[in-house]
Amino acid sequence: MSQRYNVNETEATWRTAWRDARCFAVDESPDKPKYYVLEMFPYPSGRIHMGHVRNYTMGDVVARYKRARGFNVLHPMGWDAFGLPAENAAMEKKVHPAKWTYENIAVMRGQLQAMGLSLDWDREIATCHPDYYRHEQAMFLDFLEQGLAYRKESWVNWDPVDQTVLANEQVIDGCGWRSGAPVERRKLAQWFFRITAYSEDLLNRLGDLSRWPEKVRLMQSNWIGRSEGAEIDFPVVGQDTGLRVFTTRPDTLFGASFCALSPHHPMSTEIAAGDGAAAEFIARCDRLGTSEEVIATAEKEGYDTGLKVRHPLVDGLELPLYIANFVLMDYGTGAIFGCPAHDQRDLDFANRYGLRVIPVVLPERADAASFRIETEAFTGDGVAINSEFLDGLGVEDAKRRVIERLEELGSGTGTVQYRLRDWGISRQRYWGCPIPVIHCADCGSVPVPRDAMPVLLPDDVSFDKPGNPLEHHPTWKHVDCPRCGGAALRDTDTMDTFVDSSWYFARFCSPRDDAPVARAAVDHWLPVDQYIGGVEHAVLHLLYSRFFIRAMRQCGLLGIDEPFAGLFTQGMVCHRTYQDAQGRWLNPSDVRPAPGGGFETHDGQPVTLGRVEKMSKSKKNTVDPAAIIEEYGADTARWFMLSDSPPDRDLEWTDEGIAGAYRFVQRLWRQVVEALEHLPERDTAAPPGDDERALSLRRSAHRALKSVGEDIDQFRFNRAVARIHELSNEISGFVPPRNARAAWALREACEIVVHLTNPMMPHLAEELWRKLGHERMLVLEPWPLADEALTAAVLLTLPIQVNGKKRATIDVEADAPEDRIREEALAHPNVVRALEGKPPRKVIVVPKRIINVVV
């Protein structure tokens, strides 16, 4: 019998067996509890990367474990297949986006299948397929009927070369990310989803998402941005109109020294119509783009309109009115009052234009007579000063009191604002879901009749001209109006690809249904029990998905409140970076150890070691998963991804790490195979008699069984791996057994270690299960139950000495391995204090007696 495990041949065999037996295909079943595990689906770029391997391995461990625990597990896969990269490929490589996308899907599907993922491929979807996006169009019309979709003119980032709208993230230093052209602000008619209709609910329900990371909930809370404050009216001197501003700090009203308008406020537009200098200033502001980050960091500039406004609480006080580049039209009312002493942007503005700075909030223990603000605004807590009837009040009391006075005078009212803005979904691109609307000169915007759906993308498009190919198409956009029959035009915008990914998890529940979702299926499977993906999607994708569920519920398509009950955000996969003598980045495969130390290229040129950073094509520090799987096998790659660090932290890829994982694969194979000749037949009853050594092995096996299950449930995969290593060491020291009782215990331990390995290295586990004499596949077997009598810990209390002085005690299991005892001892707070930040020179564990730490 060969002692070496044939990785590639064995893995291919078991993948075929699982596929032929349809082991992972599921339907709604009332006989088992459901469990829906989902990893964020990939963009079909053409090749999977190590981030994919880590992400999908984690999800697969959960799926396989829950299936073994008796759950009916839904674990699907699809493709986030629309988007700009396909159009870029069309322009650069002269290939149609559909051809490029579907070819990439085919390659990546094969790569994911080679990982041995327990996916229900019968449910595969691609968002670029008409059978997917036709339902997206139907839901757009549903939203339109419910008032959740609408069209309005909006300011956007416009790339004059590519002739398209850019997201804020695509504006780099004021220029288009691809063309490099200075970005302009333009006002365009855009389609929006009314996400703000659910602002309060989206915020309030974050508290119910107890299985989401706290940092993600906080990010969403900040993005939604609930602000309590006041809307205040400032009469315009010499005019019958007034200026209404929103503020979150009405308590600072007595410190106001100016008012300012957004460049796109209606008053700014009116002023600019008769003032060329104002119009020029507004045009300069437009070149900033629309990004809040860019606007916030830009130098604060304003244009003095020459108008004055009256202070609502101070008789005779008039304030100058500016147009300012840092005031946003889509927050509050598009106008502010400036209190320089207590807002840094206002202070920068006031110092630039020589405006007064009056402190109206006094810090604790400061002297009101000498307190001054010069270059740094005070934004902390304190008491009101220089504020008439507010003096002496704390900030919150002052807010309430000033709002009461404003409401008494009819000059303002308390109100709540949200930072969240409606979701602009229009994109001037070809490769996206067409918006099902026709524009008629007489009838306006008319929905495409449902019996004329779907609106399909034309295949015969050209990418020779800048801008949207749909706009240039000679025939596609020209149609008759569904109402009057006159000549009309299709909407040539396509939907933001975030729309595609905001409901795909619901489509997986009934991917071939003739409606967007089958109500019985979606109500059965949703919400997703465990969602897994990168923290970079913490705001937009997750927030949009939460909106979509609410909108679908309002349209009667489903009945749940939240899409994802549990969320896990994994860390990134990182690698050392390398550069040659000219500073050019080098691929790890181009580097080798140098004879005298350090590293060099294969032709002997010196190499500079850089930082360990996230794998990226730009720095060439990537490793090809397909090559790793080909050389070491999928199980090895999976094992390394799980073993090296906690899953929510970054993982450093090293050649030594993957080689070590491969050695363990071979070691576990040899251990079980070499034990076979000593084992009784499977299902043999336990022989009578006692054997202390056998009992110790059984305790280790059952404790590992209990611990690994708990670790998987808690996403402590690296700890589960460590437990399996420990059990493997126990088995290694047990062969050969000395009697029948010991041989029976050895079989039990071997079967348990194979079960424990199954979610992580399923191919190896299946092969070892067959070697152990089982005919039914392991993937169909239930998770074994730990014997509680064997898992009860026998604890020892061990003293810890630091430099000969007793500092603490710890309770440890009698058979705990030495490295775990050492780790727990060094982690004890008293020991940490005694070390005073110094590393220990030596840690001596005297078994079952004492731990000595020498500094």
Coordinates of N, CA, C and O in Angstrom, one line a residue, residues 617-704:
K617 N -2.3 43.2 -8.2 CA -1.6 43.2 -9.5 C -0.6 44.3 -9.7 O 0.5 44.1 -10.3
S618 N -0.9 45.5 -9.1 CA -0.1 46.6 -9.3 C 1.3 46.4 -8.7 O 2.3 46.9 -9.2
K619 N 1.4 45.7 -7.6 CA 2.7 45.5 -6.9 C 3.2 44.1 -7.2 O 4.2 43.7 -6.6
K620 N 2.5 43.3 -8.0 CA 2.9 42.0 -8.5 C 3.2 41.0 -7.3 O 3.9 40.0 -7.6
N621 N 2.6 41.2 -6.2 CA 2.9 40.3 -5.1 C 1.7 39.3 -5.0 O 1.3 38.9 -3.9
T622 N 1.3 38.8 -6.1 CA 0.2 37.8 -6.1 C 0.7 36.4 -6.3 O 1.9 36.2 -6.8
V623 N -0.1 35.5 -5.9 CA 0.2 34.0 -6.1 C -1.0 33.4 -6.8 O -2.1 33.7 -6.4
D624 N -0.8 32.7 -7.9 CA -1.9 32.1 -8.7 C -2.4 30.9 -8.0 O -1.8 29.9 -7.8
P625 N -3.7 31.0 -7.6 CA -4.3 29.8 -6.9 C -4.3 28.6 -7.7 O -4.2 27.5 -7.2
A626 N -4.6 28.7 -9.1 CA -4.6 27.6 -9.9 C -3.3 26.8 -9.9 O -3.3 25.6 -9.9
A627 N -2.2 27.6 -9.9 CA -0.9 26.9 -9.9 C -0.7 26.2 -8.5 O -0.1 25.1 -8.5
I628 N -1.1 26.8 -7.4 CA -1.0 26.2 -6.1 C -1.8 24.9 -6.0 O -1.3 23.9 -5.5
I629 N -3.0 25.0 -6.5 CA -3.9 23.8 -6.5 C -3.3 22.7 -7.4 O -3.3 21.5 -7.0
E630 N -2.7 23.1 -8.5 CA -2.1 22.1 -9.4 C -0.9 21.4 -8.7 O -0.7 20.2 -8.8
E631 N -0.1 22.2 -8.0 CA 1.1 21.6 -7.4 C 0.8 20.9 -6.1 O 1.4 19.8 -5.8
Y632 N 0.0 21.5 -5.2 CA -0.2 21.0 -3.9 C -1.6 20.3 -3.6 O -1.8 19.6 -2.6
G633 N -2.6 20.7 -4.5 CA -3.9 20.2 -4.3 C -4.8 21.3 -3.6 O -4.3 22.1 -2.9
A634 N -6.1 21.1 -3.8 CA -7.0 22.1 -3.2 C -7.1 22.0 -1.7 O -7.1 23.0 -1.0
D635 N -7.0 20.8 -1.2 CA -7.1 20.6 0.3 C -5.9 21.4 1.0 O -6.1 22.0 2.1
T636 N -4.7 21.3 0.4 CA -3.6 22.0 1.0 C -3.8 23.5 1.0 O -3.6 24.2 2.0
A637 N -4.3 24.1 -0.1 CA -4.6 25.5 -0.1 C -5.7 25.9 0.9 O -5.5 26.9 1.6
R638 N -6.7 25.1 1.0 CA -7.8 25.3 1.9 C -7.2 25.3 3.4 O -7.5 26.1 4.2
W639 N -6.4 24.3 3.7 CA -5.9 24.1 5.0 C -5.0 25.3 5.4 O -5.1 25.8 6.6
F640 N -4.2 25.7 4.5 CA -3.3 26.8 4.9 C -4.1 28.1 5.1 O -3.8 28.9 6.0
M641 N -5.2 28.3 4.3 CA -6.0 29.5 4.4 C -6.7 29.5 5.8 O -7.0 30.6 6.3
L642 N -7.0 28.4 6.3 CA -7.7 28.3 7.6 C -6.8 28.3 8.8 O -7.2 28.6 9.9
S643 N -5.5 27.9 8.6 CA -4.7 27.6 9.7 C -3.8 28.7 10.2 O -3.3 28.8 11.3
D644 N -3.4 29.6 9.3 CA -2.3 30.6 9.6 C -2.7 31.7 10.5 O -1.8 32.1 11.3
S645 N -3.9 32.2 10.5 CA -4.3 33.3 11.4 C -5.8 33.3 11.6 O -6.5 32.7 10.8
P646 N -6.3 34.1 12.6 CA -7.7 34.2 12.8 C -8.4 34.7 11.5 O -7.8 35.6 10.8
P647 N -9.5 34.2 11.1 CA -10.1 34.5 9.8 C -10.5 36.0 9.6 O -10.6 36.4 8.5
D648 N -10.7 36.8 10.7 CA -11.0 38.2 10.5 C -9.8 39.0 10.4 O -9.9 40.3 10.2
R649 N -8.6 38.4 10.5 CA -7.4 39.2 10.4 C -6.7 38.9 9.0 O -7.0 37.9 8.4
D650 N -5.7 39.8 8.7 CA -5.0 39.5 7.4 C -4.1 38.3 7.6 O -3.6 38.0 8.6
L651 N -4.0 37.6 6.5 CA -3.2 36.4 6.4 C -2.0 36.6 5.5 O -2.1 37.2 4.4
E652 N -0.8 36.3 5.9 CA 0.4 36.4 5.1 C 0.7 35.1 4.4 O 0.9 34.1 5.0
W653 N 0.7 35.2 3.1 CA 1.0 34.0 2.3 C 2.5 33.8 2.2 O 3.3 34.8 1.9
T654 N 3.0 32.6 2.6 CA 4.4 32.3 2.5 C 4.6 30.9 1.8 O 3.7 30.1 2.0
D655 N 5.7 30.8 1.2 CA 6.0 29.5 0.6 C 6.2 28.4 1.7 O 5.8 27.3 1.5
E656 N 6.8 28.8 2.8 CA 7.0 27.9 3.9 C 5.6 27.5 4.5 O 5.4 26.3 4.9
G657 N 4.6 28.4 4.5 CA 3.3 28.1 5.1 C 2.6 27.0 4.2 O 2.0 26.1 4.8
I658 N 2.6 27.2 2.9 CA 1.9 26.3 2.0 C 2.6 24.9 2.0 O 2.0 23.9 2.0
A659 N 3.9 25.0 2.1 CA 4.7 23.7 2.1 C 4.4 22.9 3.4 O 4.2 21.7 3.4
G660 N 4.3 23.7 4.5 CA 3.9 23.1 5.8 C 2.5 22.4 5.8 O 2.3 21.3 6.3
A661 N 1.6 23.1 5.2 CA 0.2 22.6 5.0 C 0.3 21.3 4.2 O -0.4 20.3 4.6
Y662 N 1.1 21.3 3.2 CA 1.2 20.0 2.3 C 1.8 18.9 3.1 O 1.3 17.7 3.0
R663 N 2.7 19.2 4.0 CA 3.3 18.1 4.8 C 2.3 17.5 5.7 O 2.3 16.3 6.0
F664 N 1.4 18.4 6.3 CA 0.4 17.8 7.2 C -0.6 16.9 6.4 O -1.0 15.9 7.0
V665 N -0.9 17.3 5.2 CA -1.8 16.5 4.4 C -1.2 15.1 4.2 O -1.9 14.1 4.5
Q666 N 0.1 15.0 3.9 CA 0.8 13.8 3.7 C 0.9 13.0 5.0 O 0.8 11.8 5.1
R667 N 1.2 13.8 6.1 CA 1.3 13.1 7.4 C 0.0 12.5 7.9 O 0.0 11.3 8.4
L668 N -1.1 13.2 7.7 CA -2.4 12.6 8.2 C -2.7 11.4 7.4 O -3.2 10.4 7.9
W669 N -2.4 11.5 6.1 CA -2.6 10.3 5.2 C -1.9 9.1 5.7 O -2.4 8.0 5.9
R670 N -0.6 9.3 6.0 CA 0.3 8.2 6.4 C -0.2 7.7 7.8 O -0.3 6.4 8.0
Q671 N -0.6 8.6 8.7 CA -1.0 8.1 10.0 C -2.2 7.2 9.9 O -2.2 6.1 10.6
V672 N -3.2 7.5 9.2 CA -4.4 6.7 9.1 C -4.1 5.4 8.4 O -4.5 4.3 8.8
V673 N -3.4 5.5 7.2 CA -3.1 4.3 6.4 C -2.2 3.3 7.2 O -2.5 2.1 7.2
E674 N -1.3 3.9 7.9 CA -0.4 3.0 8.7 C -1.1 2.3 9.9 O -0.7 1.3 10.4
A675 N -2.2 3.0 10.3 CA -2.9 2.4 11.5 C -3.9 1.3 11.0 O -4.3 0.5 11.9
L676 N -4.2 1.2 9.7 CA -5.2 0.3 9.3 C -5.0 -1.1 9.7 O -5.9 -1.8 10.0
E677 N -3.7 -1.5 9.6 CA -3.5 -3.0 9.9 C -3.7 -3.3 11.3 O -3.8 -4.5 11.7
H678 N -3.8 -2.3 12.2 CA -4.0 -2.6 13.6 C -5.5 -2.4 14.0 O -5.8 -2.7 15.2
L679 N -6.3 -2.0 13.1 CA -7.7 -1.6 13.5 C -8.7 -2.8 13.4 O -8.5 -3.6 12.4
P680 N -9.6 -2.9 14.2 CA -10.7 -3.9 14.1 C -11.6 -3.4 12.9 O -11.5 -2.3 12.4
E681 N -12.5 -4.3 12.5 CA -13.4 -4.0 11.4 C -14.3 -2.8 11.9 O -14.6 -2.6 13.1
R682 N -14.8 -2.1 10.9 CA -15.7 -1.0 11.2 C -17.0 -1.5 11.9 O -17.4 -2.7 11.6
D683 N -17.5 -0.7 12.7 CA -18.8 -1.0 13.5 C -18.6 -2.1 14.5 O -19.6 -2.7 15.0
T684 N -17.3 -2.5 14.8 CA -17.1 -3.5 15.8 C -17.4 -2.9 17.2 O -17.1 -1.7 17.5
A685 N -18.1 -3.7 18.0 CA -18.5 -3.2 19.4 C -17.2 -3.0 20.2 O -16.2 -3.8 20.0
A686 N -17.2 -2.1 21.2 CA -16.1 -1.9 22.1 C -15.8 -3.2 22.9 O -16.7 -3.7 23.5
P687 N -14.6 -3.7 22.9 CA -14.2 -4.9 23.7 C -14.3 -4.5 25.2 O -14.1 -3.4 25.5
P688 N -14.5 -5.5 26.0 CA -14.5 -5.3 27.5 C -13.0 -5.0 27.9 O -12.1 -5.2 27.2
G689 N -13.0 -4.5 29.1 CA -11.7 -4.2 29.8 C -11.3 -2.7 29.8 O -12.0 -1.9 29.1
D690 N -10.4 -2.4 30.6 CA -9.9 -1.0 30.8 C -8.5 -0.9 30.3 O -7.7 -1.8 30.3
D691 N -8.2 0.3 29.7 CA -6.8 0.6 29.3 C -6.7 2.1 29.4 O -7.3 2.8 28.7
E692 N -5.8 2.5 30.3 CA -5.7 3.9 30.6 C -5.2 4.7 29.4 O -5.6 5.8 29.1
R693 N -4.3 4.1 28.7 CA -3.8 4.8 27.5 C -4.9 4.9 26.4 O -5.0 6.0 25.8
A694 N -5.7 3.9 26.2 CA -6.8 4.0 25.3 C -7.8 5.1 25.8 O -8.4 5.8 25.0
L695 N -8.1 5.1 27.1 CA -9.0 6.1 27.6 C -8.5 7.5 27.4 O -9.3 8.4 27.1
S696 N -7.2 7.7 27.6 CA -6.6 9.0 27.3 C -6.8 9.5 25.9 O -7.1 10.6 25.6
L697 N -6.6 8.5 24.9 CA -6.8 8.8 23.5 C -8.2 9.1 23.2 O -8.6 10.1 22.5
R698 N -9.2 8.4 23.8 CA -10.6 8.7 23.6 C -11.0 10.0 24.1 O -11.8 10.8 23.5
R699 N -10.4 10.4 25.3 CA -10.7 11.7 25.9 C -10.2 12.8 24.9 O -11.0 13.8 24.6
S700 N -9.0 12.6 24.4 CA -8.5 13.6 23.4 C -9.4 13.7 22.2 O -9.6 14.8 21.7
A701 N -9.8 12.6 21.7 CA -10.6 12.6 20.5 C -12.0 13.3 20.7 O -12.4 14.1 19.9
H702 N -12.6 12.9 21.8 CA -13.9 13.5 22.0 C -13.9 15.0 22.4 O -14.8 15.7 22.1
R703 N -12.8 15.4 23.1 CA -12.7 16.8 23.4 C -12.4 17.6 22.1 O -12.9 18.7 21.9
A704 N -11.6 17.0 21.2 CA -11.4 17.7 19.9 C -12.7 17.8 19.1 O -12.9 18.8 18.5

